[in-house]
Amino acid sequence: MFTSIAYAAGNAGGAAQSGPMGAFASLVPLLLMFAVFYFLLIRPQQKRNKEHKAMIESLGKGSYIITSSGFLGRIVDLEGDILVVDLGETKVRMPRGFVNGTYDPKALNKTADAAPAENK
């Protein structure tokens, strides 16, 4: 009785491949998935990191920045990797890594002036 079950669970007419080609064929979907993840997720993130690093290195006195917490300010002093940022009535010290981007205050003022006109 058990032998018939073993034969039924065994190789049914040679449908399963064996040898090195069978092992390679089972790896092809995994390699394709890795390639898709690399080109859709990993590579774009590396590009964004490279652009962010270049932006941080280009910061200088007078640059207008957006911090990671959302504050808008102007760099008034550099102390190595520490920035002194003017946030209006106060100055704060923060590491360069907490800068998310830069902005143009003139463009920001134009959009702020245009917004109330649209509501009228």
GROMACS .gro file of C-alpha atoms in nm:
model
  120
    1MET     CA    1   0.000   0.000   0.000
    2PHE     CA    2   0.275   0.250   0.090
    3THR     CA    3   0.472   0.166  -0.221
    4SER     CA    4   0.186   0.273  -0.447
    5ILE     CA    5   0.172   0.611  -0.268
    6ALA     CA    6   0.548   0.650  -0.307
    7TYR     CA    7   0.523   0.579  -0.681
    8ALA     CA    8   0.237   0.827  -0.714
    9ALA     CA    9   0.435   1.101  -0.538
   10GLY     CA   10   0.747   1.027  -0.740
   11ASN     CA   11   0.857   1.157  -1.077
   12ALA     CA   12   0.544   1.149  -1.292
   13GLY     CA   13   0.667   1.067  -1.640
   14GLY     CA   14   0.986   1.274  -1.613
   15ALA     CA   15   0.798   1.606  -1.588
   16ALA     CA   16   1.045   1.754  -1.339
   17GLN     CA   17   1.386   1.848  -1.474
   18SER     CA   18   1.700   1.734  -1.304
   19GLY     CA   19   2.061   1.833  -1.335
   20PRO     CA   20   2.224   2.172  -1.366
   21MET     CA   21   1.969   2.316  -1.613
   22GLY     CA   22   1.681   2.243  -1.376
   23ALA     CA   23   1.854   2.428  -1.094
   24PHE     CA   24   1.935   2.724  -1.321
   25ALA     CA   25   1.578   2.743  -1.448
   26SER     CA   26   1.450   2.773  -1.093
   27LEU     CA   27   1.689   3.066  -1.028
   28VAL     CA   28   1.582   3.268  -1.333
   29PRO     CA   29   1.266   3.416  -1.170
   30LEU     CA   30   1.467   3.515  -0.861
   31LEU     CA   31   1.731   3.686  -1.074
   32LEU     CA   32   1.463   3.869  -1.271
   33MET     CA   33   1.298   3.988  -0.948
   34PHE     CA   34   1.633   4.115  -0.818
   35ALA     CA   35   1.697   4.300  -1.145
   36VAL     CA   36   1.354   4.466  -1.128
   37PHE     CA   37   1.409   4.571  -0.765
   38TYR     CA   38   1.754   4.704  -0.850
   39PHE     CA   39   1.636   4.923  -1.138
   40LEU     CA   40   1.310   5.038  -0.976
   41LEU     CA   41   1.417   5.087  -0.613
   42ILE     CA   42   1.789   5.068  -0.540
   43ARG     CA   43   1.933   5.264  -0.833
   44PRO     CA   44   1.697   5.565  -0.808
   45GLN     CA   45   1.760   5.586  -0.432
   46GLN     CA   46   2.136   5.590  -0.492
   47LYS     CA   47   2.087   5.872  -0.744
   48ARG     CA   48   1.880   6.075  -0.494
   49ASN     CA   49   2.145   6.019  -0.224
   50LYS     CA   50   2.419   6.138  -0.460
   51GLU     CA   51   2.221   6.454  -0.551
   52HIS     CA   52   2.148   6.524  -0.182
   53LYS     CA   53   2.514   6.486  -0.090
   54ALA     CA   54   2.617   6.727  -0.368
   55MET     CA   55   2.355   6.979  -0.253
   56ILE     CA   56   2.475   6.960   0.109
   57GLU     CA   57   2.838   7.009   0.004
   58SER     CA   58   2.744   7.316  -0.202
   59LEU     CA   59   2.582   7.499   0.093
   60GLY     CA   60   2.741   7.824   0.199
   61LYS     CA   61   2.671   8.145   0.387
   62GLY     CA   62   2.354   8.308   0.265
   63SER     CA   63   2.198   7.988   0.129
   64TYR     CA   64   1.827   7.954   0.193
   65ILE     CA   65   1.747   7.606   0.321
   66ILE     CA   66   1.457   7.382   0.418
   67THR     CA   67   1.534   7.166   0.721
   68SER     CA   68   1.415   6.810   0.769
   69SER     CA   69   1.163   6.938   1.025
   70GLY     CA   70   1.018   7.182   0.771
   71PHE     CA   71   1.169   7.509   0.892
   72LEU     CA   72   1.278   7.766   0.634
   73GLY     CA   73   1.595   7.956   0.714
   74ARG     CA   74   1.914   8.120   0.592
   75ILE     CA   75   2.265   8.002   0.673
   76VAL     CA   76   2.456   8.275   0.856
   77ASP     CA   77   2.766   8.082   0.962
   78LEU     CA   78   2.945   7.752   0.896
   79GLU     CA   79   3.138   7.567   1.166
   80GLY     CA   80   3.262   7.257   0.986
   81ASP     CA   81   2.965   7.021   0.962
   82ILE     CA   82   2.754   7.244   1.186
   83LEU     CA   83   2.541   7.519   1.032
   84VAL     CA   84   2.416   7.829   1.211
   85VAL     CA   85   2.073   7.897   1.061
   86ASP     CA   86   1.868   8.214   1.101
   87LEU     CA   87   1.500   8.122   1.143
   88GLY     CA   88   1.368   8.475   1.175
   89GLU     CA   89   1.412   8.600   1.530
   90THR     CA   90   1.629   8.311   1.644
   91LYS     CA   91   1.943   8.135   1.531
   92VAL     CA   92   1.989   7.761   1.566
   93ARG     CA   93   2.282   7.527   1.515
   94MET     CA   94   2.224   7.205   1.323
   95PRO     CA   95   2.425   6.941   1.139
   96ARG     CA   96   2.442   6.960   0.759
   97GLY     CA   97   2.262   6.627   0.733
   98PHE     CA   98   1.937   6.781   0.855
   99VAL     CA   99   1.903   6.998   0.544
  100ASN     CA  100   1.642   6.864   0.301
  101GLY     CA  101   1.683   7.118   0.027
  102THR     CA  102   1.724   7.476  -0.080
  103TYR     CA  103   1.470   7.731  -0.195
  104ASP     CA  104   1.452   8.069  -0.364
  105PRO     CA  105   1.295   8.327  -0.130
  106LYS     CA  106   1.192   8.549  -0.423
  107ALA     CA  107   0.990   8.269  -0.582
  108LEU     CA  108   0.838   8.184  -0.244
  109ASN     CA  109   0.729   8.546  -0.193
  110LYS     CA  110   0.569   8.559  -0.540
  111THR     CA  111   0.356   8.251  -0.471
  112ALA     CA  112   0.260   8.385  -0.127
  113ASP     CA  113   0.151   8.717  -0.280
  114ALA     CA  114  -0.045   8.544  -0.557
  115ALA     CA  115  -0.239   8.314  -0.323
  116PRO     CA  116  -0.460   8.583  -0.158
  117ALA     CA  117  -0.545   8.731  -0.501
  118GLU     CA  118  -0.687   8.396  -0.615
  119ASN     CA  119  -0.921   8.376  -0.315
  120LYS     CA  120  -1.091   8.710  -0.390
   0.00000   0.00000   0.00000
